[in-house]
Structure formats: structure tokens, C-alpha cells
Amino acid sequence: MLDSLFNPESIAIIGASRTEGKLGHAILANVIDSKFAGPIYPINPTASEILGYEVYPTLADVPGPIGLAVIVIPAESVMQALADCAANDVGAVIVISAGFRETGREGLKLERQMAEIAEAHNMPIVGPNVLGVIDTIAPYNASFAVGMPSRGHIAFMSQSGALCTAVLDIALAQNIGFSRFVSLGNKAHLNEIDFLQSWADDEQSKVVMAYLEGIVDGERFIKEARQITKKKPVIAIKSGTTSGGSRAVSSHTGTLAGSERAYEAAFKQAGVLRADSISEMFDLAIAFARQPLPKGDRIAIITNAGGPGIMATDALEKSGLKLAGLNPEIQRKLKENLPAAASVLNPIDVLGDARSDRYKAVFQTVLSDENVDAVVVILTPQFTTEIEETARALADAFEAQPAASRKPVIACFMGEAHMHEARRLFYERNIPSYPIPERAAAAMKAMVAQASWMAKPLPEFEEFEVDRETVAKIFAQVRADDRVQIGDAESRDILVAYGIRIPKSQLCTTADEAATFAREIGYPVVMKIASPDILHKTDVGGVRVGLRDATDVRDAFDLMVYRAQKYQPNAQLWGCLVQEQAPDGKEVIVGMNRDPQFGPLVMFGLGGIYVEVLKDVAFRIAPFNREEAMVMMQEIRSFDLLRGVRGQPPADLDTVADTLLRLSQLVTDFPEIVELDINPLMIFERGQGVMGVDMRLVLKSE
Ligand code: ADP
Ligand code: MG
């Protein structure tokens, strides 16, 4: 789809200027300097020649086909220019000009029109309000950036033009190469999803870096990003808050959710690696652009000093990686080649007097161990250390591996003043090197994560047989009453319709009725006040557990109704719910809050009244599969409580996973549900299932 953008046959600059210092001049100069191979057409009605190129008054005057047009004129003339582009069959357009959605409603309207023109004429548009696009493969530099990066394997997109220039400057200083470099701007037409799609099969781009401030279509983003991340790594920085998250929330899930949680879940489910800073983004991208992925997570560390070896071990283990257990045969071989004081257990200590030959011999031996998937080589500059020679020897040994089965290596040459030469050498030889073990570990972690993500097939989502009609009816009834909140008493049928077990219960309008039903289900029973206006029942003394006989039940009925009337005089009272008392179990919360960008954000956490204090919760965006549900549960800090510790039996987590999936289906089937809590969901011992004991649901206000 984006061939016309990335491989244009010619470039026209609408608004090319004679005046140095103007954008229209800078862009033309950049296109020329970038050694673009095709014709370059400056467009300007009042000039005849700029920078040695013939100028055309209008697009229609251009003698050949126009692959790419760059528009750099005042905002008020942009729409006319786009119409001209369409009329002249331009392949793709970059609108540099600013002054659209960022100036208000009128600008937003114009951007909508841009998208329409783009679609109607199959003429993709980048921008408006962008720095431009650089393509080192074509090559061309259609931007007003200062300088052109070298050719490389990193594709980069950024929503902030200013950040583009900063990233470019870092890249220029460190000679980091790019394949494509795109400033996204206001995303009137092309957005991050289009570029992810375009780069998925771009052989020139081995890794994608993205700086995103807001994602246009969250659900589609996850779907599409998941496709590309199965082929190559995508590293994203997400900053800034998003709009639209200001709806007042009434559920626990709503309170705990939020845009940050949604992004975190979305990136995880899409296989997008998240970087917290620009330097981390580069750290990871460089590793991906230059090294093969590891086959597993067993890492060997080679070091010439004990302390840094321990630091690296800590950093790797904190990242969830394993230190490889070396093969005994390999250990024996290492011992033969090393002084007696050296350690041949991982981390392998080659000692402070190690010269390049010892490093190399050990490195080669370790690479040959089938228990090792990747190697981190640490060097500290000691008295006899041969810094550059060691770097060279390691690079030689790395390259000596058969190309198809190369194990990745990351260098961590610690220090600064004496390391420049070695770093340059590593860079030239495609070995990522970092000055501290933590950064090396972060890069290694990302590589292992990417490899394991790519090994997994795309998720398939289960579909349960459910009773949608019943739920639709309940919603219609609630709407007819002019309400949007659904409490415990009404929500039970919804859970049943979606196959989530609930305790036996009945709404009773009199104390006698309550006593009769209680006898029917057997004591002890639970009673709860039933009112569409009371959502936190405990707060008004509206929940009683452990009622043992008819007297208890009658007393509870009268007391609860009395209290409810006293605390909330305006509440409409339906009576009391009499309910089977659940056996002892663990209380968790499962819920959903509809995120403005990504849709249904499903939550799991330890339940009860402290959920908002402890915030021990995990999120996923529906739909997700059973495996993701299991991992989601394991993410909470108190997971051990559920898994069964200190003689406690393990809880029925399979059924909780099942419940999470059913809940996901419910909120996907009914987009009008904006919030939902099941709190608590009682979990019993393995094999005994769960029970949705309390539920609250909020429908979208019309
Ligand atoms: P609310 O959250 O509106 O105050 P709940 O229905 O969640 O009311 O009840 C509060 C607490 O009472 C629950 O967290 C649970 O500990 C206990 N409880 C409620 N219903 C039952 C039941 N059927 N069996 C056992 N315990 C229950
Ligand atoms: Mg509750």
C-alpha cells in the first residue's frame, strides 16, 4: 500500500522556496542532498530556478508522473494543493504544513476532508503537521531535519516531530542507521497502524521503533500489531495521557483502570515491547538490528571481575532470565584453559589478568555449550587488560559461528575513558555493547521475550454457548425504567446466562417469604438488601451472613429494611435477597471498564474491601485466550495465596480463567456495558469451581 511513499519515482515540492531559512527551501535542499535518484520538481508560481533545479508554476506543468508530493505552504492553501495532487495522479503526499486539528474544530474538519481525498484517489497522505519522511533505501530525505541518518535496519515513526529531530541527532552522533524514518504528525490519513502493516514485510527493516502519544483505533492496533510482532520486534515509547478518560466511574474496576493500564495491557497483548526512555528504545533496537534472537533464556556470563559478574547475575535474574547451567564436559574444558583460581561455574570468572586470548578461548568454549542460548561478556579495565584486542577477538569468535545457528552475544565493557575504541569496534562488527550490566540485561531480556513471543502462535479465542437474549431483555427492562445501573439483585440472571455459577437466591418482599425460602435452601443463609439505588450494600448495613434460623431471617429482614430507609430515605426498596451461603473460599474481583481507546479492559485482582487500597490487580483487553488469562492471574503480587501456600489447598484457577473468558465474551457481546464488577467472585478448592456472589454493572447512558 505504501510503495508510492517509500519508493517514489519522482518528488515534487509544493512550496519550494528560494529563501534560505524557509522550510520550503530546507526540504528541497534535503531532497537534493539525499541523492534521490528520480526527477525532483520544485513547484512555485513565482520562481524559475532554485538550487539549480527548474521550477514549475503548478503541478500540471510538470513534464512527468509525480510519485511523491511534499506540501509546504500555508494551511489555507493546502486543501487546494491536495486537490491538485489528486487531479494530477500523485502517488502519495506528505503535508508538512501545520495549522489543522491543533487549531480547533475547523482544522479537524479539514483533516477529515484530507482523509476522504486520500481514500477517494488512493493517494496516501502523511501528516499534516510533520517534520517529514526520510527513506534511506530509496533514498530520499523529504523532511526539514538537519542531516540524514545512515542506512540501517531500524524503521522509526514518531508522533512528535520535535522528538524525531532529537532521535535523529542521537542517531547521527552514534552512527545508528535507519531504514525508514517517519514523522506521523496529526495522522489525518496514515497512522501508526498503516506503517506497522507496511513494515511487517519490509525486508529493509529488522526492527520498528515507535514514539506514540495516542493510538487512533486501539482495537485494530492490537490486531495489526500482533501480526507484525510475530515477524519482527516493535519497540514503543508511549507518553502523555489520553483524552476521553474522564467519565465518572462507580465500580472498583473503573477506579483502578485508566489509560496507562490499558496501554500496558494492549502492548503486552500485541507483543509490543515497551521502552521507558529514548535511550532504552535505542538500546533494544540496536540489539535487535544487529544480533540474532536467542533460542531460549539460558544466559552465560563471562567476566574478569567478581563484582560486575554478580551485578549482571542480579540484573538478569530480576529480568526473569536464567543463568545457564554449564555442561560438565564444557566445565572440564574451561578448567583446562584457565588458572586454578578461575571460576568455571556461571558466571565464569576469567580473572583480572585475563588477556584477549583467554577471553576468546573461554568465549568459544561457552558458545559451543548446548546448554547456553546467549552470552554476556563483561570486561573491566584492569592492569593487563587488552581492551581493543579483546573486543576484536570476541567479534572474530562471534562471526566464526555458522551463520544459521549463531548465538547472540552482548558486550558489557564497563567504563568510559578507555572504552571508546572498543565500542566503535563492536559497533562496526555488529555486537551491541553497553557500559553497565543493567542495560545489557534489559536488552537480553527483550531479545528473549521477542523470541518466545514469535515462537507462540497467534491467540485463538474461545466462544461459549451463552444466552444473549436473556441479557438483552434485562438491559431493555432497565432502560425502560430509565436506569443505567444494575445491582446484585438484577444481575444474577446475567451471570447465569453466561455460565457463571451463582449461589441460590431469591428476592423476597416480606419477612415471611424470606423465612420460607431460607428453609427451602437450608441454613445458614445470607441476606442482602435489594434496591436499585443501593450499590454498596455493606455500607448501609445491608449484608448479613451466617443467619441460622427463621428468627434470624425475620429479624434481619426488618432490620435491613429499617436501616436502608434510614440511611437512604429516597432509595426504592424491593425487599431482601435471601441467598445460599457460599462455603469458605478466597475472594477475588473480576471486572471490566471500557477504555476509550482499546475497548473492554478486563481486571483480575484479590477481592474484598481493600482492593482499591492494595491495587493488586492485573489487566487484559478482551478478547484474550485461556493462556493469557492464566498469566494475567499470575501477575498479581498475592498470587501465591491462590496457588496454595503453607498447607492451604490450591484454588480452582482453571474455573477463574474460564470466568474471565466468559466475562470477556459478555462485554464483547454487549458494547453498551461500560463498567462491571463481580466482587467477590468466591473461588473454592481445585475442582470445586467458583461463585459470583455480588455483581454490579453500568450501562452506557444514552
Ligand atoms: P457489597 O459489596 O454490596 O457490600 P456483597 O454482596 O459483596 O455486598 O457482600 C459483602 C461480603 O459479604 C462479601 O465480600 C462476602 O465476604 C460476604 N458474602 C456475601 N454474599 C455471600 C454469600 N452468598 N456467601 C458467603 N459470603 C457472602
Ligand atoms: Mg461486593
XYZ file of N, CA and C in Angstrom, residues 254-410:
471
model
N -13.477 0.345 37.452
C -13.402 1.651 36.813
C -12.384 2.550 37.490
N -12.340 2.468 38.818
C -11.415 3.308 39.562
C -9.970 2.887 39.317
N -9.753 1.582 39.225
C -8.385 1.083 39.114
C -7.882 1.052 37.672
N -8.789 1.083 36.728
C -8.372 1.020 35.322
C -7.757 2.357 34.915
N -7.870 2.746 33.697
C -7.265 4.007 33.260
C -6.371 3.763 32.078
N -6.049 4.862 31.435
C -5.370 4.774 30.151
C -4.004 4.091 30.248
N -3.282 4.344 31.328
C -1.957 3.742 31.466
C -2.062 2.214 31.522
N -3.021 1.737 32.285
C -3.233 0.290 32.404
C -3.633 -0.303 31.063
N -4.446 0.445 30.343
C -4.917 -0.046 29.049
C -3.754 -0.173 28.073
N -2.892 0.814 28.054
C -1.744 0.752 27.153
C -0.821 -0.405 27.507
N -0.617 -0.539 28.805
C 0.262 -1.609 29.258
C -0.266 -2.965 28.769
N -1.571 -3.158 28.961
C -2.177 -4.425 28.532
C -2.122 -4.564 27.015
N -2.451 -3.488 26.324
C -2.511 -3.543 24.860
C -1.142 -3.898 24.278
N -0.098 -3.253 24.790
C 1.240 -3.525 24.267
C 1.618 -4.976 24.543
N 1.307 -5.431 25.732
C 1.627 -6.809 26.097
C 0.920 -7.785 25.159
N -0.365 -7.553 24.939
C -1.137 -8.484 24.117
C -0.788 -8.397 22.641
N -0.243 -7.255 22.255
C 0.134 -7.092 20.851
C 1.585 -7.506 20.623
N 2.290 -7.862 21.708
C 3.688 -8.252 21.573
C 4.610 -7.065 21.357
N 4.125 -5.871 21.681
C 4.947 -4.673 21.527
C 5.802 -4.508 22.782
N 7.091 -4.333 22.571
C 7.999 -4.144 23.704
C 7.968 -2.680 24.097
N 7.868 -2.455 25.372
C 7.753 -1.069 25.801
C 9.066 -0.559 26.364
N 9.490 0.594 25.899
C 10.698 1.218 26.444
C 10.268 2.420 27.261
N 10.985 2.668 28.347
C 10.606 3.782 29.207
C 11.307 5.074 28.828
N 12.339 4.960 28.025
C 13.087 6.173 27.675
C 13.642 6.019 26.265
N 14.080 7.127 25.706
C 14.659 7.076 24.366
C 15.915 6.218 24.378
N 16.709 6.345 25.443
C 17.953 5.571 25.442
C 17.651 4.077 25.532
N 16.613 3.710 26.288
C 16.272 2.287 26.336
C 15.757 1.814 24.977
N 14.986 2.661 24.315
C 14.475 2.290 22.992
C 15.641 2.004 22.037
N 16.650 2.851 22.081
C 17.820 2.623 21.229
C 18.587 1.369 21.655
N 18.737 1.208 22.966
C 19.460 0.028 23.467
C 18.872 -1.250 22.878
N 17.538 -1.335 22.928
C 16.887 -2.551 22.451
C 16.963 -2.640 20.929
N 16.699 -1.522 20.275
C 16.672 -1.544 18.808
C 18.024 -1.964 18.248
N 19.086 -1.477 18.857
C 20.420 -1.820 18.359
C 20.671 -3.315 18.503
N 20.263 -3.861 19.638
C 20.448 -5.303 19.834
C 19.680 -6.088 18.766
N 18.441 -5.699 18.506
C 17.629 -6.420 17.521
C 18.155 -6.238 16.107
N 18.634 -5.022 15.820
C 19.075 -4.754 14.455
C 20.352 -5.525 14.136
N 21.112 -5.928 15.169
C 22.453 -6.454 14.924
C 22.681 -7.894 15.334
N 21.784 -8.430 16.130
C 22.034 -9.787 16.622
C 20.889 -10.738 16.273
N 21.214 -12.024 16.161
C 20.136 -12.997 16.001
C 19.395 -13.139 17.324
N 18.177 -13.692 17.274
C 17.433 -13.911 18.519
C 17.924 -15.192 19.183
N 17.915 -15.232 20.510
C 18.328 -16.459 21.204
C 17.253 -17.539 21.071
N 17.677 -18.795 21.221
C 16.711 -19.898 21.122
C 15.997 -20.143 22.453
N 16.578 -19.624 23.515
C 15.973 -19.827 24.836
C 16.448 -18.759 25.796
N 16.247 -19.013 27.093
C 16.548 -17.962 28.061
C 17.737 -18.299 28.966
N 18.579 -19.242 28.534
C 19.715 -19.639 29.381
C 20.950 -18.839 28.998
N 21.352 -17.961 29.918
C 22.387 -16.990 29.602
C 23.681 -17.360 30.320
N 24.799 -17.240 29.617
C 26.107 -17.400 30.254
C 26.742 -16.026 30.398
N 27.420 -15.832 31.521
C 28.128 -14.570 31.744
C 29.619 -14.877 31.846
N 30.408 -14.137 31.100
C 31.867 -14.238 31.217
C 32.356 -12.895 31.749
N 33.195 -12.918 32.777
C 33.628 -11.665 33.382
C 35.077 -11.772 33.842
N 35.753 -10.625 33.970
C 37.105 -10.655 34.530
C 37.124 -10.078 35.944
N 35.944 -9.936 36.548
C 35.881 -9.440 37.923
C 34.620 -9.962 38.587
N 34.719 -10.272 39.873
C 33.600 -10.897 40.588
C 32.396 -9.985 40.739
N 32.630 -8.755 41.191
C 31.529 -7.826 41.480
C 30.603 -7.601 40.295
N 31.166 -7.187 39.157
C 30.309 -6.975 37.985
C 29.577 -8.251 37.557
N 30.219 -9.406 37.773
C 29.555 -10.674 37.449
C 28.304 -10.850 38.288
N 28.403 -10.473 39.571
C 27.238 -10.584 40.450
C 26.169 -9.574 40.049
N 26.616 -8.356 39.704
C 25.647 -7.341 39.260
C 24.890 -7.830 38.033
N 25.626 -8.426 37.122
C 24.988 -8.905 35.892
C 24.027 -10.051 36.219
N 24.454 -10.939 37.110
C 23.583 -12.041 37.508
C 22.287 -11.501 38.100
N 22.421 -10.538 39.012
C 21.226 -9.947 39.622
C 20.319 -9.338 38.562
N 20.939 -8.568 37.673
C 20.143 -7.869 36.661
C 19.418 -8.864 35.764
N 20.107 -9.942 35.391
C 19.483 -10.942 34.518
C 18.356 -11.657 35.249
N 18.618 -12.026 36.493
C 17.587 -12.768 37.218
C 16.379 -11.900 37.519
N 16.625 -10.620 37.798
C 15.499 -9.704 38.003
C 14.662 -9.596 36.741
N 15.297 -9.745 35.606
C 14.563 -9.691 34.339
C 13.874 -11.007 34.031
N 13.998 -11.972 34.907
C 13.322 -13.241 34.683
C 14.109 -14.200 33.799
N 15.390 -13.919 33.579
C 16.194 -14.826 32.758
C 16.935 -15.804 33.663
N 17.417 -16.862 33.062
C 18.115 -17.880 33.849
C 19.599 -17.864 33.532
N 20.403 -18.128 34.531
C 21.813 -18.367 34.263
C 21.926 -19.813 33.785
N 22.605 -20.005 32.687
C 22.731 -21.354 32.141
C 23.557 -22.223 33.092
N 23.144 -23.473 33.258
C 23.972 -24.438 33.978
C 24.887 -25.087 32.944
N 26.173 -24.865 33.063
C 27.080 -25.333 32.006
C 27.192 -26.858 32.007
N 27.328 -27.387 30.843
C 27.566 -28.806 30.641
C 28.888 -29.211 31.344
N 28.919 -30.317 32.108
C 30.126 -30.717 32.835
C 31.343 -30.867 31.918
N 31.084 -31.348 30.730
C 32.161 -31.519 29.756
C 32.791 -30.157 29.414
N 31.933 -29.162 29.251
C 32.387 -27.796 28.951
C 33.154 -27.237 30.148
N 32.642 -27.520 31.332
C 33.340 -27.036 32.536
C 34.752 -27.609 32.614
N 34.858 -28.891 32.283
C 36.166 -29.540 32.326
C 37.121 -28.866 31.329
N 36.589 -28.585 30.165
C 37.384 -27.946 29.126
C 37.837 -26.543 29.571
N 36.911 -25.840 30.204
C 37.249 -24.493 30.684
C 38.367 -24.564 31.719
N 38.237 -25.526 32.606
C 39.215 -25.683 33.681
C 40.618 -25.877 33.108
N 40.701 -26.651 32.064
C 41.987 -26.916 31.413
C 42.647 -25.637 30.917
N 41.805 -24.693 30.452
C 42.335 -23.481 29.839
C 42.462 -22.300 30.786
N 42.054 -22.498 32.028
C 42.034 -21.357 32.941
C 42.923 -21.609 34.155
N 43.443 -20.536 34.772
C 44.208 -20.703 36.016
C 43.321 -21.335 37.091
N 43.965 -21.949 38.059
C 43.221 -22.684 39.083
C 42.224 -21.802 39.826
N 42.545 -20.518 40.000
C 41.676 -19.637 40.791
C 40.399 -19.234 40.054
N 40.359 -19.478 38.766
C 39.205 -19.036 37.985
C 37.965 -19.854 38.342
N 36.784 -19.244 38.112
C 35.544 -19.971 38.357
C 34.992 -20.468 37.024
N 34.708 -21.752 36.978
C 34.143 -22.289 35.739
C 32.651 -22.532 35.891
N 32.107 -22.030 37.000
C 30.653 -22.044 37.127
C 30.155 -20.707 36.585
N 28.960 -20.687 36.104
C 28.373 -19.480 35.551
C 27.985 -18.550 36.704
N 28.355 -17.273 36.777
C 29.213 -16.529 35.858
C 30.661 -17.028 35.866
N 31.224 -17.096 34.671
C 32.566 -17.630 34.509
C 33.569 -16.503 34.709
N 34.410 -16.652 35.732
C 35.367 -15.600 36.062
C 36.730 -15.949 35.454
N 37.116 -15.185 34.457
C 38.393 -15.469 33.791
C 39.559 -14.783 34.505
N 39.265 -14.077 35.565
C 40.234 -13.387 36.435
C 40.754 -12.078 35.827
N 41.225 -11.219 36.745
C 41.610 -9.852 36.369
C 42.777 -9.763 35.411
N 43.604 -10.808 35.355
C 44.770 -10.731 34.466
C 44.485 -11.321 33.082
N 43.220 -11.592 32.790
C 42.889 -12.222 31.501
C 43.234 -11.294 30.346
N 43.962 -11.847 29.387
C 44.225 -11.107 28.160
C 43.255 -11.594 27.093
N 43.400 -11.033 25.895
C 42.401 -11.308 24.858
C 42.330 -12.794 24.490
N 43.472 -13.478 24.497
C 43.447 -14.884 24.085
C 42.628 -15.739 25.066
N 42.746 -15.432 26.367
C 41.982 -16.214 27.342
C 40.479 -15.951 27.177
N 40.145 -14.668 27.022
C 38.740 -14.315 26.784
C 38.191 -15.096 25.588
N 38.976 -15.092 24.526
C 38.485 -15.693 23.287
C 38.267 -17.195 23.455
N 39.268 -17.856 24.070
C 39.157 -19.313 24.238
C 37.923 -19.667 25.066
N 37.723 -18.921 26.151
C 36.579 -19.195 27.027
C 35.270 -18.911 26.282
N 35.233 -17.792 25.585
C 34.032 -17.409 24.847
C 33.646 -18.494 23.839
N 34.642 -18.994 23.124
C 34.349 -20.029 22.115
C 33.835 -21.301 22.767
N 34.471 -21.671 23.871
C 34.035 -22.883 24.561
C 32.590 -22.736 25.051
N 32.295 -21.578 25.622
C 30.945 -21.352 26.155
C 29.907 -21.357 25.025
N 30.264 -20.751 23.900
C 29.336 -20.743 22.757
C 28.998 -22.163 22.311
N 29.962 -23.057 22.484
C 29.735 -24.421 21.987
C 28.879 -25.262 22.945
N 28.529 -24.713 24.106
C 27.725 -25.467 25.076
C 26.248 -25.438 24.667
N 25.667 -26.630 24.505
C 24.266 -26.636 24.065
C 23.305 -26.192 25.173
N 23.840 -26.025 26.387
C 23.008 -25.500 27.479
C 22.979 -23.977 27.516
N 23.681 -23.367 26.586
C 23.773 -21.904 26.583
C 23.052 -21.349 25.351
N 22.155 -20.367 25.588
C 21.435 -19.757 24.471
C 22.007 -18.403 24.063
N 22.664 -17.730 24.996
C 23.196 -16.396 24.691
C 24.280 -16.075 25.714
N 25.161 -15.132 25.337
C 26.299 -14.838 26.205
C 26.415 -13.329 26.446
N 26.690 -12.979 27.695
C 27.037 -11.596 28.035
C 28.501 -11.600 28.453
N 29.299 -10.774 27.773
C 30.721 -10.724 28.110
C 31.027 -9.398 28.804
N 31.483 -9.523 30.048
C 31.798 -8.323 30.824
C 33.311 -8.135 30.880
N 33.741 -6.894 30.745
C 35.165 -6.603 30.890
C 35.306 -5.332 31.720
N 36.202 -5.396 32.698
C 36.555 -4.178 33.421
C 38.022 -3.895 33.103
N 38.377 -2.640 32.946
C 39.744 -2.309 32.527
C 40.734 -2.469 33.685
N 41.431 -3.575 33.718
C 42.426 -3.780 34.771
C 43.828 -3.620 34.183
N 44.850 -3.871 35.013
C 46.211 -3.510 34.624
C 46.660 -4.158 33.314
N 46.385 -5.439 33.164
C 46.881 -6.125 31.963
C 45.808 -6.317 30.886
N 44.620 -5.765 31.134
C 43.516 -5.994 30.198
C 43.823 -5.405 28.820
N 43.582 -6.213 27.793
C 43.770 -5.714 26.423
C 42.391 -5.382 25.872
N 42.022 -4.133 26.027
C 40.618 -3.782 25.760
C 40.239 -3.992 24.296
N 40.954 -3.316 23.395
C 40.555 -3.426 21.978
C 40.793 -4.833 21.429
N 41.951 -5.415 21.811
C 42.230 -6.763 21.307
C 41.158 -7.752 21.746
N 40.698 -7.566 22.964
C 39.650 -8.470 23.444
C 38.371 -8.267 22.633
N 38.030 -7.003 22.387
C 36.833 -6.718 21.592
C 36.943 -7.387 20.222
N 38.120 -7.255 19.629
C 38.317 -7.830 18.291
C 38.224 -9.355 18.341
N 38.869 -9.925 19.349
C 38.857 -11.385 19.470
C 37.427 -11.916 19.655
N 36.640 -11.195 20.434
C 35.255 -11.628 20.652
C 34.458 -11.528 19.361
N 34.656 -10.425 18.637
C 33.933 -10.252 17.380
C 34.318 -11.351 16.392
N 35.620 -11.687 16.356
C 36.065 -12.765 15.463
C 35.361 -14.074 15.815
N 35.334 -14.363 17.119
C 34.729 -15.626 17.545
C 33.226 -15.633 17.271
N 32.599 -14.486 17.469
C 31.160 -14.402 17.173
C 30.906 -14.709 15.705
N 31.690 -14.081 14.857
C 31.488 -14.262 13.414
C 31.869 -15.663 12.949
N 32.742 -16.319 13.709
C 33.166 -17.661 13.304
C 32.054 -18.695 13.487
N 30.997 -18.332 14.206
C 29.875 -19.272 14.352
C 29.198 -19.444 12.994
N 28.681 -20.623 12.721
C 27.936 -20.792 11.467
C 26.765 -19.805 11.425
N 26.601 -19.117 10.309
C 25.641 -18.005 10.232
C 24.234 -18.416 10.645
N 23.824 -19.616 10.295
C 22.432 -20.007 10.517
C 22.135 -20.286 11.990
N 23.151 -20.649 12.753
C 22.872 -21.037 14.139
C 23.645 -20.173 15.130
N 23.827 -18.910 14.791
C 24.578 -18.020 15.674
C 23.837 -17.752 16.971
N 24.603 -17.801 18.067
C 24.034 -17.417 19.350
C 24.349 -15.949 19.587
N 23.389 -15.213 20.122
C 23.635 -13.786 20.310
C 24.624 -13.523 21.434
N 25.353 -12.428 21.280
C 26.270 -12.008 22.331
C 26.092 -10.510 22.553
N 26.174 -10.143 23.813
C 26.116 -8.730 24.176
C 27.355 -8.427 24.989
